C-alpha cells in the first residue's frame, strides 16, 4: 500500500516545481566556525491549511530571523525552509543531494499538534540531548520519547515521519522537535489559524532564539556513542544516566511496587 501510494504521488506531482529556501544569518570571520542548520517545511498536506504542521515553526523561524539578523555569531547559522515534505520529503532529499556544507547539527521542527511545549521528539545520538538542554532555559522534557517511539522493537512510528529522518539517514547529527498537544486537527481542515495556540507559538519562538544564541556562540558538541537517558526536570536541574542503569533502577522499582501491592 505504501509503495502504491508513493507511485501515485510521483505520478500526481511529477510536473510540480519545488523550491527550498535557505537563509544564512550573520557570522564572524572565525576560521573554526561550526555550522548549525534549523529546518521547517512550508508546504502542507492535502485538504489542510497547515497552520500547526508546519506553519507555526515557519512563523517562529521567520521571527527568529527578524530578531537575530543584526547579531554576529561565532558559528554559522543557517535556516532552511523545505518544500514537498508532505510528498515524501522531496525538498529535504534534494537539499541533501546538493548540499556541500558540513553541518555539525541539524535541528528540525515539525509539529504533530498546535499547542503545548516543544517536545524532544527524535534524535540521532543520545548525547546530543545534553547540549540541547543547556541551550534552552525553560523546558521540562526528556530524551525517553526517542526510545519509546523509535525503538526497533516498537510498533509505532516505524516509518519515516519528518524531514529529520532524511538527515539522520544521511549521517547528520539531528534533533527533531515538535508541539504535540491538541493533535486532533493534524492533517485535517481543523489545522487552521483559529486553532493555533498563540502562547505556544510565542514560547516555541523563544526556544528557537535561545537555540540560535547558544549554538551560535558555543562549540557544537557532536556527542559519542554512549547510550543515555537525559532528563531536564527544572531549569538548571538535569539528570543523565546510562540506559543500563535506567533498566536496573526500573526493575528494582517494579519489584518493590509488586511487593508493596502484595503486602497490601
XYZ file of C-alpha atoms in Angstrom:
264
model
C 0.000 0.000 0.000
C 2.843 2.393 0.833
C 4.526 1.648 -2.485
C 1.253 2.179 -4.405
C 0.651 5.477 -2.573
C 4.195 6.632 -3.306
C 3.847 5.767 -7.000
C 0.547 7.678 -7.179
C 2.224 10.717 -5.579
C 5.068 10.508 -8.094
C 2.574 10.496 -10.958
C 0.408 13.246 -9.444
C 3.248 15.655 -8.719
C 5.730 14.730 -11.454
C 5.410 18.159 -13.096
C 5.491 20.130 -9.840
C 8.248 22.636 -9.081
C 9.669 22.525 -5.565
C 11.549 25.420 -4.011
C 13.673 25.228 -0.870
C 14.631 28.495 0.821
C 17.972 28.746 2.630
C 18.812 31.721 4.865
C 22.181 32.457 6.478
C 22.435 34.764 9.480
C 25.490 36.936 10.048
C 28.573 35.159 11.349
C 32.075 36.204 12.313
C 35.237 35.573 10.307
C 36.117 32.734 12.669
C 38.011 30.157 10.614
C 36.962 27.447 13.071
C 33.269 28.323 12.837
C 30.869 25.407 13.001
C 27.548 25.146 11.190
C 24.050 24.954 12.683
C 21.030 24.212 10.475
C 17.444 24.865 11.612
C 14.725 23.293 9.450
C 10.960 23.614 8.978
C 8.784 22.758 5.960
C 6.437 25.326 4.479
C 4.196 23.020 2.446
C 1.074 21.390 3.870
C -0.776 18.114 3.481
C -3.710 17.873 1.077
C -7.024 19.302 2.328
C -5.451 21.139 5.261
C -4.296 24.705 5.889
C -1.155 23.502 7.652
C -1.207 26.092 10.442
C 0.276 23.757 13.025
C 2.018 21.422 10.587
C 4.141 23.236 9.803
C 3.097 26.884 9.739
C 3.860 27.585 13.399
C 7.550 26.586 13.157
C 7.881 28.547 9.905
C 6.434 31.640 11.604
C 8.683 31.079 14.610
C 11.803 30.825 12.455
C 10.831 33.943 10.486
C 10.508 35.850 13.759
C 13.844 34.385 14.886
C 15.471 35.699 11.709
C 13.940 39.133 12.309
C 15.148 39.265 15.916
C 18.644 37.880 15.323
C 19.545 39.193 11.867
C 21.738 42.063 13.094
C 23.782 39.981 15.531
C 27.084 38.259 14.862
C 27.918 34.745 15.951
C 30.993 32.580 16.406
C 29.338 29.880 14.313
C 27.386 29.933 11.070
C 23.599 29.849 11.428
C 21.563 28.507 8.523
C 17.763 28.291 8.388
C 16.162 26.029 5.781
C 12.506 26.097 4.714
C 11.852 22.907 2.760
C 9.148 22.198 0.197
C 7.479 18.866 -0.527
C 7.818 17.431 2.983
C 4.295 16.040 2.838
C 5.104 14.493 -0.555
C 7.732 12.045 0.733
C 10.267 14.648 1.930
C 11.325 15.622 -1.582
C 12.646 19.045 -0.634
C 14.870 17.702 2.140
C 16.121 14.883 -0.065
C 17.075 17.270 -2.854
C 18.741 19.675 -0.440
C 20.842 16.850 0.991
C 21.774 15.677 -2.511
C 23.023 19.138 -3.447
C 24.441 20.213 -0.078
C 28.185 20.807 0.260
C 28.138 22.330 3.768
C 29.305 20.277 6.734
C 26.516 20.865 9.246
C 27.604 19.998 12.785
C 23.998 19.718 13.938
C 20.571 19.856 12.303
C 17.531 20.841 14.399
C 14.182 20.123 12.758
C 10.776 21.486 13.804
C 7.713 19.512 12.665
C 4.515 19.720 14.692
C 2.042 16.952 15.357
C -0.182 19.370 17.285
C -0.804 23.084 17.699
C -0.198 23.754 21.399
C 1.927 22.791 24.392
C 5.689 22.901 24.897
C 8.336 21.749 22.465
C 8.997 18.045 22.924
C 12.331 16.417 22.210
C 10.737 14.071 19.743
C 13.529 12.208 17.956
C 17.303 12.422 17.588
C 20.229 10.607 16.019
C 22.514 10.453 19.060
C 21.711 10.245 22.770
C 24.436 12.704 23.716
C 23.056 15.481 21.531
C 20.363 15.947 24.168
C 22.915 17.088 26.773
C 23.802 20.260 24.917
C 20.232 20.841 23.806
C 19.154 21.010 27.450
C 21.930 23.517 28.106
C 20.702 25.683 25.233
C 17.086 26.051 26.326
C 16.256 27.892 29.539
C 12.767 26.648 30.339
C 11.878 23.132 29.379
C 10.503 20.114 31.178
C 11.293 17.321 28.791
C 13.314 14.163 28.440
C 15.012 12.028 25.847
C 12.912 8.932 26.549
C 10.446 9.615 23.743
C 13.085 8.606 21.221
C 13.444 5.222 22.906
C 9.699 4.682 23.240
C 8.697 5.771 19.744
C 11.694 4.790 17.648
C 12.999 1.673 19.329
C 13.339 -1.019 16.622
C 11.001 -3.240 18.648
C 8.327 -0.536 18.860
C 5.158 -0.972 16.831
C 4.776 2.796 16.487
C 6.402 5.269 14.124
C 8.393 2.669 12.227
C 8.077 4.731 9.067
C 9.769 7.993 8.203
C 7.821 10.814 9.822
C 9.613 14.087 9.052
C 12.494 15.768 7.240
C 14.657 14.876 10.246
C 14.674 11.248 9.145
C 16.271 12.236 5.841
C 19.130 13.995 7.632
C 19.573 11.122 10.104
C 19.675 8.575 7.262
C 22.447 10.576 5.640
C 24.635 10.734 8.726
C 23.796 14.193 10.112
C 23.683 14.812 13.860
C 19.984 15.615 14.113
C 17.404 16.650 16.717
C 13.670 16.630 15.956
C 11.377 18.920 17.984
C 7.585 19.270 17.915
C 4.468 20.577 19.590
C 2.237 17.546 20.139
C -0.704 18.794 22.240
C -4.098 19.148 20.534
C -3.247 16.682 17.770
C -6.847 16.148 16.689
C -6.619 18.684 13.871
C -3.457 17.147 12.430
C -3.769 16.792 8.624
C -7.390 17.965 8.653
C -9.219 21.192 7.785
C -9.106 21.944 11.504
C -5.378 22.644 11.257
C -6.029 26.335 10.717
C -5.172 29.705 12.237
C -8.145 29.693 14.600
C -6.916 26.533 16.343
C -3.342 27.763 16.838
C -2.391 28.444 20.443
C -0.618 31.812 20.264
C 1.092 31.398 23.641
C 2.579 28.100 22.462
C 3.815 29.767 19.279
C 5.374 32.546 21.347
C 7.105 30.074 23.663
C 8.354 27.995 20.733
C 9.822 31.114 19.134
C 11.624 31.954 22.384
C 13.149 28.463 22.386
C 14.278 28.961 18.781
C 16.003 32.209 19.695
C 17.690 30.520 22.666
C 18.916 27.744 20.370
C 20.399 30.264 17.925
C 22.073 32.227 20.721
C 23.558 29.152 22.400
C 24.673 27.098 19.404
C 25.731 30.247 17.579
C 28.249 31.180 20.256
C 29.355 27.864 21.782
C 31.232 24.871 20.466
C 28.728 22.444 18.988
C 29.134 19.050 20.617
C 28.658 16.139 18.264
C 28.325 13.538 21.007
C 29.532 9.960 21.107
C 28.007 6.509 21.094
C 27.369 6.358 24.843
C 23.766 5.308 25.419
C 22.000 7.506 27.960
C 18.642 8.786 29.081
C 18.671 12.523 29.633
C 16.120 14.382 31.760
C 15.705 18.106 32.351
C 13.297 18.448 35.224
C 13.773 22.144 36.006
C 15.955 24.987 34.817
C 19.472 24.119 35.952
C 18.476 20.632 37.119
C 19.482 17.955 34.640
C 19.919 14.226 35.080
C 21.781 11.882 32.742
C 22.006 8.160 33.406
C 23.105 5.234 31.297
C 20.419 3.060 29.777
C 21.816 0.089 31.693
C 21.464 1.946 34.991
C 17.981 3.095 33.991
C 16.962 -0.518 33.282
C 18.308 -1.728 36.631
C 16.543 1.081 38.523
C 13.291 0.363 36.664
C 13.415 -3.345 37.509
C 14.100 -2.602 41.175
C 11.228 -0.088 41.267
C 8.827 -2.583 39.659
C 9.837 -5.315 42.116
C 9.363 -3.026 45.122
C 5.979 -1.906 43.767
C 4.850 -5.516 43.285
C 5.937 -6.447 46.818
C 4.104 -3.416 48.202
C 0.896 -4.356 46.335
C 1.140 -7.990 47.526
C 1.613 -6.909 51.146
C -1.409 -4.636 50.895
